[in-house]
CSV table of C-alpha atoms in Angstrom, one decimal:
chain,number,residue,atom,x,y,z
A,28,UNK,CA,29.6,200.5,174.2
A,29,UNK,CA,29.4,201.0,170.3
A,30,UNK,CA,33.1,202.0,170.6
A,31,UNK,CA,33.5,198.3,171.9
A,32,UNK,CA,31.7,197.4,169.4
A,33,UNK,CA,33.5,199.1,166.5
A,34,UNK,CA,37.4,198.0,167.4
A,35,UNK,CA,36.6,194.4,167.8
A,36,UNK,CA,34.6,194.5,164.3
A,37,UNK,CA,37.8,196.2,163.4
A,38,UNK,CA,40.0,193.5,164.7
A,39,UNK,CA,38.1,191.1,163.3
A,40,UNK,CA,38.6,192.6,159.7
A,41,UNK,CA,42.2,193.5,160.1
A,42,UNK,CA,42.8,189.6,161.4
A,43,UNK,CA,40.9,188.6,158.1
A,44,UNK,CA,42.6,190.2,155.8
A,45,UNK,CA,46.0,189.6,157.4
A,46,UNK,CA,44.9,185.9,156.6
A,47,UNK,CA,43.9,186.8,153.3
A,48,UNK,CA,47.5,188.4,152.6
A,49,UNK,CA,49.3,185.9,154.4
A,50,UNK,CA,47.9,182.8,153.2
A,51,UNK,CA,46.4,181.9,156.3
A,52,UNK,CA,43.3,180.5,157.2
A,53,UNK,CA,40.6,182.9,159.2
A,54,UNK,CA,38.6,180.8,161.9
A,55,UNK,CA,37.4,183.5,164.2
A,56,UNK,CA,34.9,181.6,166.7
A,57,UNK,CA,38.4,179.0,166.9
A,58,UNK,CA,36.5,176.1,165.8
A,59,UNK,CA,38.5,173.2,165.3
A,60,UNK,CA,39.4,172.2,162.0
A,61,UNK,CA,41.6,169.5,160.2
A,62,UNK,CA,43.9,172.2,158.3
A,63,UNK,CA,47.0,170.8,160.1
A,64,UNK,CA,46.1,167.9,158.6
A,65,UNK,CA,46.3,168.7,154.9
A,66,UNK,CA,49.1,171.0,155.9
A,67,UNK,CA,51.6,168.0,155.7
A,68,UNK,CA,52.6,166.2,152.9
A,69,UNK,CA,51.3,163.5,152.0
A,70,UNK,CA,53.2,160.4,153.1
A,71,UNK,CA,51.4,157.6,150.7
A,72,UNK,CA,54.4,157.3,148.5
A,73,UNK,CA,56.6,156.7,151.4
A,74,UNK,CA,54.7,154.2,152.7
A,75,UNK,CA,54.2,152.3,149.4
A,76,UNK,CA,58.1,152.5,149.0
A,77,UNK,CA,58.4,151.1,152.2
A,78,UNK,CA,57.0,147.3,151.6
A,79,UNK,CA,58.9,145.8,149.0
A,80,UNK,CA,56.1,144.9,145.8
A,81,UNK,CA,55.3,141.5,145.1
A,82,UNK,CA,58.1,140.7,142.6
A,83,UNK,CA,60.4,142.0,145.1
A,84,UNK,CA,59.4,139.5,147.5
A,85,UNK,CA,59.1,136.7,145.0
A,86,UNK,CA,62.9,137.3,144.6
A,87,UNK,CA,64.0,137.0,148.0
A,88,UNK,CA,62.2,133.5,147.6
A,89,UNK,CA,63.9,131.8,144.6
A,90,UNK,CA,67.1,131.0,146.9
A,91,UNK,CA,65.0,128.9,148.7
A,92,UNK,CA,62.7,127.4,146.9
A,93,UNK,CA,65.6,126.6,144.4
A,94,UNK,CA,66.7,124.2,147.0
A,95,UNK,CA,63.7,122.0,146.6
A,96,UNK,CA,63.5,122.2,142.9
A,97,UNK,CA,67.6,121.4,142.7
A,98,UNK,CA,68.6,124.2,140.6
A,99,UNK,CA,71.7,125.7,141.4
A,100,UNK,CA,71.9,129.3,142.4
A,101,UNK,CA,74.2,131.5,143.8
A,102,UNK,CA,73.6,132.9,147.3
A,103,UNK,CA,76.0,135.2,149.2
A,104,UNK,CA,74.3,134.8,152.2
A,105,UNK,CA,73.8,131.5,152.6
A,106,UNK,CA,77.4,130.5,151.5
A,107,UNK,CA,78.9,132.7,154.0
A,108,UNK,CA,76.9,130.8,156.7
A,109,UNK,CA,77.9,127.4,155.0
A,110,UNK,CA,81.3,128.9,155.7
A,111,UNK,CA,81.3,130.4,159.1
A,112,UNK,CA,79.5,126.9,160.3
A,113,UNK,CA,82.7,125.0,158.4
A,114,UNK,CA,85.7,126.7,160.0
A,115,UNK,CA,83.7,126.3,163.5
A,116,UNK,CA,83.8,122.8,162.8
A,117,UNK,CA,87.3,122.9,162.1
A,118,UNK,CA,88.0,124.2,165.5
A,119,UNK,CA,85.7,122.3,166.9
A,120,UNK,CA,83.4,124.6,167.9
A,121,UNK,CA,80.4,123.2,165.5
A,122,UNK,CA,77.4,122.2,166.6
A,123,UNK,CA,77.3,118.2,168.1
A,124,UNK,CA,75.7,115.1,166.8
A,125,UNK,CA,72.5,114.3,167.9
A,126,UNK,CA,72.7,112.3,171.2
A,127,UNK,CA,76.0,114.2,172.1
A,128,UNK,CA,75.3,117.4,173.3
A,129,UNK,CA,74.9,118.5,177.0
A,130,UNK,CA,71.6,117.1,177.8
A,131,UNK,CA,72.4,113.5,176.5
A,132,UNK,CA,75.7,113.6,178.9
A,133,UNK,CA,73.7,114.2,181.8
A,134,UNK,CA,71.4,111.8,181.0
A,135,UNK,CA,74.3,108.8,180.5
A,136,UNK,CA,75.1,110.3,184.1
A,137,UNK,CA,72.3,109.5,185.6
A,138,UNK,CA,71.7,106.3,184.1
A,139,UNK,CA,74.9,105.1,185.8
């Protein structure tokens, strides 16, 4: 029985010292711990990176809020919308005038 005894005191020793060498942690009752956790790097940068800061957003607002103010500023966006919405019109594929789309048809129809 002390023989028992002896090899898993050994084992025990050899398994801590391995950790020891190999830069690994030694838990020997397998108790759960949060090492995994602060194994992995740490992602707070990334996420700080990922929402765009405050000055950031207050840029992506000065197209439109130069609209109300009447300054004039350049916008790709906007003026390729402008225009895509112009040649539609041009082909007659725009949008209609209020009163002349699909609903107001059917509704002269029924009126009839």
């Amino acid at each position: 029985m002390s023989n028992v005894a002896a090899t898993a005191a050994r084992r025990l020793k050899v398994s801590e010292i391995s950790a020891k060498i190999f830069g690994n942690t030694f838990n020997p009752t397998n108790a759960r711990t949060g090492n995994y956790i602060l194994r992995q790097n740490f992602r707070g940068e990334h996420i700080v990176r990922y929402y765009p800061s405050e000055r950031e957003m207050n840029m992506v607002k000065v197209p439109r809020l130069s609209r109300l103010v009447g300054m004039k500023l350049h916008d790709p966006d906007e003026m390729d919308r402008i225009n895509v919405i112009d040649k539609r019109r041009e082909r007659g594929k725009g949008a209609p005038k209020k009163g002349e789309g699909k609903r107001a048809a059917l509704a002269k129809k029924k009126k009839r």
